[in-house]
PDB file of C-alpha atoms and ligand atoms in Angstrom:
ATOM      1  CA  UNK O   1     -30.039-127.171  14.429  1.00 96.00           C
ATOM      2  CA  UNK O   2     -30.471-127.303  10.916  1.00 97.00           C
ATOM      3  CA  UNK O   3     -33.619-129.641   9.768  1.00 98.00           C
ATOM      4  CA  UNK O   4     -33.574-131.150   6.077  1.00 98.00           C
ATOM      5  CA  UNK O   5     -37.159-133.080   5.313  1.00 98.00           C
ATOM      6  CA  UNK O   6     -36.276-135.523   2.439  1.00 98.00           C
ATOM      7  CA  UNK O   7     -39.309-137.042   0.491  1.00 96.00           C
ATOM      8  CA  UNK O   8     -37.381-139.404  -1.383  1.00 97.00           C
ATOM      9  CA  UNK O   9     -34.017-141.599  -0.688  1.00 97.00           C
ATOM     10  CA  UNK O  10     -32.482-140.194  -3.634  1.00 97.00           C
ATOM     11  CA  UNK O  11     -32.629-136.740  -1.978  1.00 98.00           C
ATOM     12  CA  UNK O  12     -32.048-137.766   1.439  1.00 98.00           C
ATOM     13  CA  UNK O  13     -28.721-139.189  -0.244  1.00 98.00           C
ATOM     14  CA  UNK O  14     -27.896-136.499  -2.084  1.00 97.00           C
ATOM     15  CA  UNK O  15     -28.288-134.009   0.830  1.00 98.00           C
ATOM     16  CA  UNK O  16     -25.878-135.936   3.137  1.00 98.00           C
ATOM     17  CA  UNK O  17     -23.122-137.044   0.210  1.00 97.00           C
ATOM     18  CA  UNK O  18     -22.887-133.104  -0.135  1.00 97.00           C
ATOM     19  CA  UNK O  19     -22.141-132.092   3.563  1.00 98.00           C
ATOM     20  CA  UNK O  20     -19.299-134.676   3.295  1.00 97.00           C
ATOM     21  CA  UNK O  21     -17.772-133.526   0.017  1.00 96.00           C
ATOM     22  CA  UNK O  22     -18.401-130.011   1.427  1.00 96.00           C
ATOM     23  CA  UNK O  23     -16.464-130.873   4.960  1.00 97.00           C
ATOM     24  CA  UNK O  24     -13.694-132.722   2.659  1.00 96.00           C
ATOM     25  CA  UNK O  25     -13.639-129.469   0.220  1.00 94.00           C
ATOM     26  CA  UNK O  26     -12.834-127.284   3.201  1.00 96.00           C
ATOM     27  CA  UNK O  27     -10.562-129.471   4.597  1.00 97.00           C
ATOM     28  CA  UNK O  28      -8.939-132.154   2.489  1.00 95.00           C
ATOM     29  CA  UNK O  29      -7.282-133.748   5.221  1.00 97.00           C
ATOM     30  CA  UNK O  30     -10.631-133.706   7.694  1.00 98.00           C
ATOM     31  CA  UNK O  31     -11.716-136.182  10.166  1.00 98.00           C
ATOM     32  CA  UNK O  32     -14.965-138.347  10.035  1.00 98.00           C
ATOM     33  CA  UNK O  33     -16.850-140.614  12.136  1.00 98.00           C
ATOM     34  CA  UNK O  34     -19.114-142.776  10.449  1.00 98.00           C
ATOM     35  CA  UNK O  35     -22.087-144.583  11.664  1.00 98.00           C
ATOM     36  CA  UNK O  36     -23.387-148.469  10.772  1.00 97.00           C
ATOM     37  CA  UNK O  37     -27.112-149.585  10.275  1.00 95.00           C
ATOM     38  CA  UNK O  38     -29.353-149.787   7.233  1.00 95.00           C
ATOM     39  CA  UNK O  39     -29.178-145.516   6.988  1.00 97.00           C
ATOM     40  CA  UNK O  40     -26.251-144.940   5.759  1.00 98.00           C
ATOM     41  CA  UNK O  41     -26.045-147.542   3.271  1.00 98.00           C
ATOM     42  CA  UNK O  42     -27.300-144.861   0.710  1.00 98.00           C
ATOM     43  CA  UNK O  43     -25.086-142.084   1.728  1.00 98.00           C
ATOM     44  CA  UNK O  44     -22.160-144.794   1.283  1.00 98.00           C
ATOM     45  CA  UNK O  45     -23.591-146.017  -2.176  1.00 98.00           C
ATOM     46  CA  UNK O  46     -23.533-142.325  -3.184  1.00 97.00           C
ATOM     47  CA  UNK O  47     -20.093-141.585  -2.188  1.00 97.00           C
ATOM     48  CA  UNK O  48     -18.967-144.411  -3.656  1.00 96.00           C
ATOM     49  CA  UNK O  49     -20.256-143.071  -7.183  1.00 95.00           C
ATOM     50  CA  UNK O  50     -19.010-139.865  -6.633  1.00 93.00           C
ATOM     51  CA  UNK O  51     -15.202-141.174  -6.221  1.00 92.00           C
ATOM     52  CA  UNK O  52     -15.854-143.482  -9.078  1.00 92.00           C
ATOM     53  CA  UNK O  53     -16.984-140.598 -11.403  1.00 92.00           C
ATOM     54  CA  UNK O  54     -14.203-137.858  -9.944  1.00 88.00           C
ATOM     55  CA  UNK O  55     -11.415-139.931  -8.486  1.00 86.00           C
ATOM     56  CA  UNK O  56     -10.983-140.807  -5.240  1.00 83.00           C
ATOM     57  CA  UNK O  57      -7.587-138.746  -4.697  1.00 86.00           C
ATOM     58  CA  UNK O  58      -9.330-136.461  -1.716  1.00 86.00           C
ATOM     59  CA  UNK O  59     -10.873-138.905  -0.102  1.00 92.00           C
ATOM     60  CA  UNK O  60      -7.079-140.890   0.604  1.00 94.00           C
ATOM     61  CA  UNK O  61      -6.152-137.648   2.473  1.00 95.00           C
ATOM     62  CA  UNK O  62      -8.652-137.626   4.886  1.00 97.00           C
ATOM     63  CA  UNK O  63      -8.593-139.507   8.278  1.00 98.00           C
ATOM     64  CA  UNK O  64     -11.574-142.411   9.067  1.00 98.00           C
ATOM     65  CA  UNK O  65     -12.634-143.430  12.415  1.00 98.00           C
ATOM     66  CA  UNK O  66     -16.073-145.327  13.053  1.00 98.00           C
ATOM     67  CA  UNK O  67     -18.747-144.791  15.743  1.00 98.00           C
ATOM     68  CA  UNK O  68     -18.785-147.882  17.669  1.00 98.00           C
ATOM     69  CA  UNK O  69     -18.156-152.022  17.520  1.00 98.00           C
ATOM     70  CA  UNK O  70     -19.582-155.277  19.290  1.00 98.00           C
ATOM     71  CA  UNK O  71     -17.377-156.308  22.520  1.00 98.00           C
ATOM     72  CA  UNK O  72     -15.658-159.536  21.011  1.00 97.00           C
ATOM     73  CA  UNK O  73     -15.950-158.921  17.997  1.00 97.00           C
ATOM     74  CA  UNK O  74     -12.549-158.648  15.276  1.00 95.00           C
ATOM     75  CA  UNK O  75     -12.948-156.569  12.119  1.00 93.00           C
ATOM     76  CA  UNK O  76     -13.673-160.106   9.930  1.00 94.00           C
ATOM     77  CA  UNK O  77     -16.049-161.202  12.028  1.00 94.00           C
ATOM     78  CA  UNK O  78     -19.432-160.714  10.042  1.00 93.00           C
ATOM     79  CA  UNK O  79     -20.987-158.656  12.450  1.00 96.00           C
ATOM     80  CA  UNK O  80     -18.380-156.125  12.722  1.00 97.00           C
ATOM     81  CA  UNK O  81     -18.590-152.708  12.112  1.00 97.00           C
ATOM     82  CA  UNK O  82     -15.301-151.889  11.359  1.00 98.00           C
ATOM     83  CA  UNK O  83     -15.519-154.432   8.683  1.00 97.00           C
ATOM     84  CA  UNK O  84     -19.378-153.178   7.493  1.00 97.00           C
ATOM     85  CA  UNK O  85     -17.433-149.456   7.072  1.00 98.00           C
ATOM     86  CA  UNK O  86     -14.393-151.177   5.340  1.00 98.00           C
ATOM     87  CA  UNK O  87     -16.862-152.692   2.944  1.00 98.00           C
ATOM     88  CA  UNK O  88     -19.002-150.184   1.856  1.00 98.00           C
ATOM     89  CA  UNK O  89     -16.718-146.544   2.260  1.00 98.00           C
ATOM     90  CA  UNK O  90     -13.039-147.154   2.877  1.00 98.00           C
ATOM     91  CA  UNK O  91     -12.245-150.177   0.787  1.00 97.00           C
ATOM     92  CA  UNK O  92     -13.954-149.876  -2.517  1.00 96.00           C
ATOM     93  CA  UNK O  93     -12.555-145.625  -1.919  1.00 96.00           C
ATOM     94  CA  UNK O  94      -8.557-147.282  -1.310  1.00 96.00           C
ATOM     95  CA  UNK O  95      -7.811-145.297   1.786  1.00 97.00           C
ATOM     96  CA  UNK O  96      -4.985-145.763   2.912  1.00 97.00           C
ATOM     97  CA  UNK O  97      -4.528-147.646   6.507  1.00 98.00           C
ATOM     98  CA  UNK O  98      -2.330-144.804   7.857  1.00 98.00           C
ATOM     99  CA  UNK O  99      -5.461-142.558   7.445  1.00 98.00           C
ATOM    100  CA  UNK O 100      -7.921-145.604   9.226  1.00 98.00           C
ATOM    101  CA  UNK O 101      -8.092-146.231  12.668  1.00 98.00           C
ATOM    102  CA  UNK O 102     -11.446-148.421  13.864  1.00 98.00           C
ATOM    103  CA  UNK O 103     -12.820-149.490  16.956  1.00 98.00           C
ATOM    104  CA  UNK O 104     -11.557-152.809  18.032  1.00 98.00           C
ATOM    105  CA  UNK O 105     -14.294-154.906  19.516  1.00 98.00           C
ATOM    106  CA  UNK O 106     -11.614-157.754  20.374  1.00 98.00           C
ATOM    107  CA  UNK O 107      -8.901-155.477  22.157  1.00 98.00           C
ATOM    108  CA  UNK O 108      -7.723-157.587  25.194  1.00 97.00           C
ATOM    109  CA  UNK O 109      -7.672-154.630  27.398  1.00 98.00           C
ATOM    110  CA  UNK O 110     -10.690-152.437  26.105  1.00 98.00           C
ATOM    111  CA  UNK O 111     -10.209-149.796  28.381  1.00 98.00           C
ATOM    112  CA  UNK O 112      -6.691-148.853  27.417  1.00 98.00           C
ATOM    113  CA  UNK O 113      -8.250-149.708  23.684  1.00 98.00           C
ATOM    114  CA  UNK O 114     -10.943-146.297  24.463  1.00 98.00           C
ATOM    115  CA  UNK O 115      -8.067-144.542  25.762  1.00 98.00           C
ATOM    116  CA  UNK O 116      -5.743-145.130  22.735  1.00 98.00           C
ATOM    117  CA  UNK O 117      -9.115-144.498  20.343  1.00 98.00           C
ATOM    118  CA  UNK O 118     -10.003-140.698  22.140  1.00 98.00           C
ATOM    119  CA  UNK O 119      -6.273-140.633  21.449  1.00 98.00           C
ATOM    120  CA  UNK O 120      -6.035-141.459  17.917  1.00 98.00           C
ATOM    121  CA  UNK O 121      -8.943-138.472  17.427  1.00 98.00           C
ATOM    122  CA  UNK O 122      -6.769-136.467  18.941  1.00 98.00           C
ATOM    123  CA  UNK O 123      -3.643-136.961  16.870  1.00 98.00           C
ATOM    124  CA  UNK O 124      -6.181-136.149  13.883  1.00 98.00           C
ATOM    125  CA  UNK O 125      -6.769-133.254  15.102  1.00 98.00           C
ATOM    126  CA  UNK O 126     -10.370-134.221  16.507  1.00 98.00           C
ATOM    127  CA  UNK O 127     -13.734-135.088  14.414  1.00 98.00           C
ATOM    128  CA  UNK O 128     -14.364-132.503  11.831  1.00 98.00           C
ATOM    129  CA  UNK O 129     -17.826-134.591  11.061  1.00 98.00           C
ATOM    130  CA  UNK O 130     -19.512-137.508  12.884  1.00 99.00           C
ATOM    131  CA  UNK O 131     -21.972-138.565  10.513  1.00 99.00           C
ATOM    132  CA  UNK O 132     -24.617-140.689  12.969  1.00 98.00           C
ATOM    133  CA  UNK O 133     -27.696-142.841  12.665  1.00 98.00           C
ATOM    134  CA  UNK O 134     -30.454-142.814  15.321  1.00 98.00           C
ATOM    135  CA  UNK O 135     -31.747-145.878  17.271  1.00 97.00           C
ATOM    136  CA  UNK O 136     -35.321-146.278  17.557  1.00 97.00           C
ATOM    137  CA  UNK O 137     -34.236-145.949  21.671  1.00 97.00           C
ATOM    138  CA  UNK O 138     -32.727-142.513  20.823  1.00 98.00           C
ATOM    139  CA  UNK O 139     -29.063-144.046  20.849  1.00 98.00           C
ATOM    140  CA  UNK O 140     -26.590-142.284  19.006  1.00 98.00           C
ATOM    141  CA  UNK O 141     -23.661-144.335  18.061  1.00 98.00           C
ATOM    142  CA  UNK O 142     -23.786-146.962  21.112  1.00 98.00           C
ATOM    143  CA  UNK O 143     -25.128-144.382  23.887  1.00 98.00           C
ATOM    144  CA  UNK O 144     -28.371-145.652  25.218  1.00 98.00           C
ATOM    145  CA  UNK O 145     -30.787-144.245  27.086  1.00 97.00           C
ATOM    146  CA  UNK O 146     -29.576-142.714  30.440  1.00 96.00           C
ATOM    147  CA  UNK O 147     -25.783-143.132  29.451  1.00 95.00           C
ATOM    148  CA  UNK O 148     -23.592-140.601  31.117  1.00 97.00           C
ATOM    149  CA  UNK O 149     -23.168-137.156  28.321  1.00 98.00           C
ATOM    150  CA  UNK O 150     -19.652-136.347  29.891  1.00 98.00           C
ATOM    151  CA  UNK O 151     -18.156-139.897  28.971  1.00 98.00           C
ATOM    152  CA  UNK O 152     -15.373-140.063  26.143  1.00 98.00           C
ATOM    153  CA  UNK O 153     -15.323-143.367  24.243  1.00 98.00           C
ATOM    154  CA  UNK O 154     -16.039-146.746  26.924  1.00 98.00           C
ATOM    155  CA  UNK O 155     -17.919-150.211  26.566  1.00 98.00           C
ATOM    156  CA  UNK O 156     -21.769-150.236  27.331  1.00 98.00           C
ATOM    157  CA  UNK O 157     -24.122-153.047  28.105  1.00 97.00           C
ATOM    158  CA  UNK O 158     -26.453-152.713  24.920  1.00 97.00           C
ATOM    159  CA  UNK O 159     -30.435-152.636  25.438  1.00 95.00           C
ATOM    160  CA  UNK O 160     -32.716-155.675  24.849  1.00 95.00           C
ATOM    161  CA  UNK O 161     -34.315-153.074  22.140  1.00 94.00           C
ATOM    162  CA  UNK O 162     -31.089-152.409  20.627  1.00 94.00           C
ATOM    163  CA  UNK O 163     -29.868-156.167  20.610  1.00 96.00           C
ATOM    164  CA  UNK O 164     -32.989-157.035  18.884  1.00 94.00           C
ATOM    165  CA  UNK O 165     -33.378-154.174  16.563  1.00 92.00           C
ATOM    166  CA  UNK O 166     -29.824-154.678  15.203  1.00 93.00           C
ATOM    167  CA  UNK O 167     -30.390-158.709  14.851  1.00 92.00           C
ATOM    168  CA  UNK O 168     -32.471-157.854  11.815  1.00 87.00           C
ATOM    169  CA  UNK O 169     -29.235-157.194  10.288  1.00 81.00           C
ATOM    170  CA  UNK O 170     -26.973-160.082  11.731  1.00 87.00           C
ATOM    171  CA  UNK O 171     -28.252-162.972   9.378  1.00 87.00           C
ATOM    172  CA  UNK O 172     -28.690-164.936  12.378  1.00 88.00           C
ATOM    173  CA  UNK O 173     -25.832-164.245  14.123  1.00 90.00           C
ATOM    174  CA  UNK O 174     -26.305-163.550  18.110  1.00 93.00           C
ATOM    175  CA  UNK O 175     -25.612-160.169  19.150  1.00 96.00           C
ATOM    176  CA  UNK O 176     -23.191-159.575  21.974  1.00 97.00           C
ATOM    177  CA  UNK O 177     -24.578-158.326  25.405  1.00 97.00           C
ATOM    178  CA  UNK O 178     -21.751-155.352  24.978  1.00 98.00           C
ATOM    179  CA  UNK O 179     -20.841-152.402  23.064  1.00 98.00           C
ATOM    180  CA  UNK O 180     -17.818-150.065  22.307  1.00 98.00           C
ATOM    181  CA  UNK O 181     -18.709-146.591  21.733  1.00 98.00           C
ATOM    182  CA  UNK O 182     -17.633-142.999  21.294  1.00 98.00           C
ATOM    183  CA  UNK O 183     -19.038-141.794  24.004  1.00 98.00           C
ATOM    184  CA  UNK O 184     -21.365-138.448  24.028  1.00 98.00           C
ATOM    185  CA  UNK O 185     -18.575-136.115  25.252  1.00 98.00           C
ATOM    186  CA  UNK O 186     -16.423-137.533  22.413  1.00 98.00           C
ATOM    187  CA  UNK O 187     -19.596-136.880  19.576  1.00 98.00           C
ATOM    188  CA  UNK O 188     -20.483-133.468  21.205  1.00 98.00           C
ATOM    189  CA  UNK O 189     -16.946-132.249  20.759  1.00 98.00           C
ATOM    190  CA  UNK O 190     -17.111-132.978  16.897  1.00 98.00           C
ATOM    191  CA  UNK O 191     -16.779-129.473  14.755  1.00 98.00           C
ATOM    192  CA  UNK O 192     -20.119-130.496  13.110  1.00 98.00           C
ATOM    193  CA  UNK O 193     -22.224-133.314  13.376  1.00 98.00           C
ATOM    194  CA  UNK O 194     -24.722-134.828  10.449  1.00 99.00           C
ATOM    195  CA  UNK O 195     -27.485-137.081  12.076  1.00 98.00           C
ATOM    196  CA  UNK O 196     -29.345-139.413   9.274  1.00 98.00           C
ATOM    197  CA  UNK O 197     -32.641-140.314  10.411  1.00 98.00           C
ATOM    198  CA  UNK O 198     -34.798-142.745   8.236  1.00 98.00           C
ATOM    199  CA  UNK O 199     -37.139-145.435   9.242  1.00 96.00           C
ATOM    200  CA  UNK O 200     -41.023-145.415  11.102  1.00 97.00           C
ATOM    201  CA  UNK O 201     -39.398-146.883  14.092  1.00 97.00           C
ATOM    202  CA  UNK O 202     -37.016-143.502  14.966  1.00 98.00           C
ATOM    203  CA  UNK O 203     -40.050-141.068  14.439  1.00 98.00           C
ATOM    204  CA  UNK O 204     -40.826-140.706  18.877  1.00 98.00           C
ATOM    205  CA  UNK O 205     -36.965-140.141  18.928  1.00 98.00           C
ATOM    206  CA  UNK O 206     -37.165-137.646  16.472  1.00 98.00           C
ATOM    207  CA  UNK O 207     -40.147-135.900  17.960  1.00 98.00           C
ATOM    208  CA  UNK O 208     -38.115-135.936  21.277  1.00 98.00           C
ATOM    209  CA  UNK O 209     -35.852-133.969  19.672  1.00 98.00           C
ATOM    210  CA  UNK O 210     -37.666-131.123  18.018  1.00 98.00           C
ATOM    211  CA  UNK O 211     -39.265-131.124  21.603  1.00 97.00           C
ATOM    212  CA  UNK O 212     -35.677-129.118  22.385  1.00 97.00           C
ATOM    213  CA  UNK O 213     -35.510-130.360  25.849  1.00 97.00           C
ATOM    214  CA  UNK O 214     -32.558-132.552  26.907  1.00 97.00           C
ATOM    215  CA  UNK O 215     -33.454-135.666  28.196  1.00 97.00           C
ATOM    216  CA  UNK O 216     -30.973-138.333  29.544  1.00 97.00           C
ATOM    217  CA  UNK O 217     -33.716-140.961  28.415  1.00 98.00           C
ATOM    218  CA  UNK O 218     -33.391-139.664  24.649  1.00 98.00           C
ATOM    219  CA  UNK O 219     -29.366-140.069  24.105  1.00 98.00           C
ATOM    220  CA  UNK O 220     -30.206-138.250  20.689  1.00 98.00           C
ATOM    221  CA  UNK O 221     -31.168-134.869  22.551  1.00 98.00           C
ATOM    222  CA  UNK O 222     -27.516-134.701  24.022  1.00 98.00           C
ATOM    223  CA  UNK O 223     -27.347-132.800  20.664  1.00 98.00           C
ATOM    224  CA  UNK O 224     -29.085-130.324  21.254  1.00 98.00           C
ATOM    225  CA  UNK O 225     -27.181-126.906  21.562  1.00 95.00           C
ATOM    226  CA  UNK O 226     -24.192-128.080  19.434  1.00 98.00           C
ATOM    227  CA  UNK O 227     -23.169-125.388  16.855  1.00 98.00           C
ATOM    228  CA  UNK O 228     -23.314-127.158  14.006  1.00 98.00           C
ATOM    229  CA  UNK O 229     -25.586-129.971  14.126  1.00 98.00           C
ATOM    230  CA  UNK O 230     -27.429-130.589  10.505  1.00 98.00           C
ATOM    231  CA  UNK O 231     -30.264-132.909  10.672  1.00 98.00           C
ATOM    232  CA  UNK O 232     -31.543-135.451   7.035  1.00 98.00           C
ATOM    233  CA  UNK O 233     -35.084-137.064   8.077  1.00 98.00           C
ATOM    234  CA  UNK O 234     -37.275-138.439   6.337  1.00 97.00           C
ATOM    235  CA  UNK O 235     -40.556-136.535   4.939  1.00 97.00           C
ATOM    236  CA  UNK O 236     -42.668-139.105   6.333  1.00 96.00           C
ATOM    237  CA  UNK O 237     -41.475-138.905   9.873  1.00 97.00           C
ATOM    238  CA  UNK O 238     -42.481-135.068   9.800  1.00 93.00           C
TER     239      UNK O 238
HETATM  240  C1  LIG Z   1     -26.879-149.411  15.663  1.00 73.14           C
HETATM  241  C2  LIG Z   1     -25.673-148.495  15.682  1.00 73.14           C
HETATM  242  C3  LIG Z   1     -26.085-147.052  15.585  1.00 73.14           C
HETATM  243  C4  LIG Z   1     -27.085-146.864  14.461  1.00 73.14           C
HETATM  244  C5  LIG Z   1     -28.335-147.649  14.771  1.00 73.14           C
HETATM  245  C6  LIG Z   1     -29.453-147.453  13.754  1.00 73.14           C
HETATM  246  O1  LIG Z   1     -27.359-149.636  16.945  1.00 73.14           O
HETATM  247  N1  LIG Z   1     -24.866-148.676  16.851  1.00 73.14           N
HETATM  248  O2  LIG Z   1     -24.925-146.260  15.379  1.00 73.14           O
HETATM  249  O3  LIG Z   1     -27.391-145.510  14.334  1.00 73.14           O
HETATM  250  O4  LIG Z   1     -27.954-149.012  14.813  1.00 73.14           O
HETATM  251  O5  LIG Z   1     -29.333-148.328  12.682  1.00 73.14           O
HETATM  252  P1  LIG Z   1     -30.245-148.304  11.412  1.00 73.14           P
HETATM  253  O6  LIG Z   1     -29.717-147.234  10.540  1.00 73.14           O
HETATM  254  O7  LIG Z   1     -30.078-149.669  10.802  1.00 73.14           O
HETATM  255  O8  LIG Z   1     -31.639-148.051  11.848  1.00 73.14           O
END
């Protein structure tokens, strides 16, 4: 595990936007999971004046999946987070819709829906990055405490802590008792994995996973062991 201490947003920015452009330089036509939340708002903002300044022509060659979704919940519903990805990466970059394929939260039959997701990743070839924020919980993409680590992507019951951490962000809007999710086999199997942690509220999560012990209570330290797993906190969590 590689650890990155940032000391200002700028840098913790900067740090992640150039894994991505490196993964995307290696590998124009790579696969990437990205996250939701307040975290990577930055790294998106950042990417989003990198295209601007170089052109986004590698970025339309690369293939987009996202982390996770509400149960219920379509891609223009305001809460979604296939719509929240749209908005602030794959839109304003043009990708193409051949190259985006995002959790749907409304799927009638949400089980075949995870089958035809772990699928999709497949058919790309699998997840060159999966770019992830951390819950204050130690959830990583939807995967809360004592969730399985051999599951591929299924639907969770979300925490009380996670419903009412994330209803900061819904403008009022209630947040559904379920969740879809890449599940921790699907994350682990990712070539390399970037985790963005920022915020006082993740810094027990964090320290439970510089501890190095996995612990089914700390989803985050499911990581632990994987290859290539690069780390962006922030200096004040140190
Ligand atoms: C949600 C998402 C996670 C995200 C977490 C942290 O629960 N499902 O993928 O990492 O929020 O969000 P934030 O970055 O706003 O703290």
């Amino acid at each position: 595990m590689q650890l990155w201490w940032s000391d200002t947003s700028d840098s913790f920015n900067t740090r992640a936007a150039e894994v991505v452009v490196q993964t995307l330089t290696r590998k124009p036509d790579a696969t990437f999971a990205l996250p939701t939340g307040k975290t990577p708002m930055g790294l998106y903002a950042m990417l989003r004046a990198r295209a601007a300044a170089s052109g986004a022509a590698p970025w339309r060659k690369a293939n987009w999946f996202d982390l996770d979704e509400y149960v219920g919940v379509g891609a223009t519903h305001p809460l979604s987070y296939a719509g929240f990805v749209r908005a602030h990466l794959l839109d304003p970059l043009g990708i193409p819709e051949d190259k985006i394929r995002l959790l749907r939260g409304d799927a009638l039959d949400l089980p075949a829906e995870c089958r035809a997701y772990e699928q999709a990743i497949e058919r790309a070839g699998g997840i060159d990055l999966a770019i992830l924020g951390l819950g204050a919980n130690g959830h990583i993409a939807f995967n809360e405490p004592g969730s399985s680590w051999d599951e591929a992507t299924h639907v969770v019951e979300l925490s009380a802590a996670t419903r009412a951490a994330n209803s900061q962000l819904s403008d009022g809007a209630t947040i559904p008792l379920h969740g879809v999710t890449m599940g921790i086999a699907t994350l682990r199997r990712a070539r390399s994995i970037l985790l963005l942690v920022s915020g006082e509220s993740k810094r027990q999560a964090l320290q439970a996973l510089r501890l190095g012990t996995p612990d089914p209570a700390w989803p985050v330290t499911s990581l632990l062991g994987h290859p290539d797993l690069t780390v962006i906190a922030e200096e004040g969590l140190r």
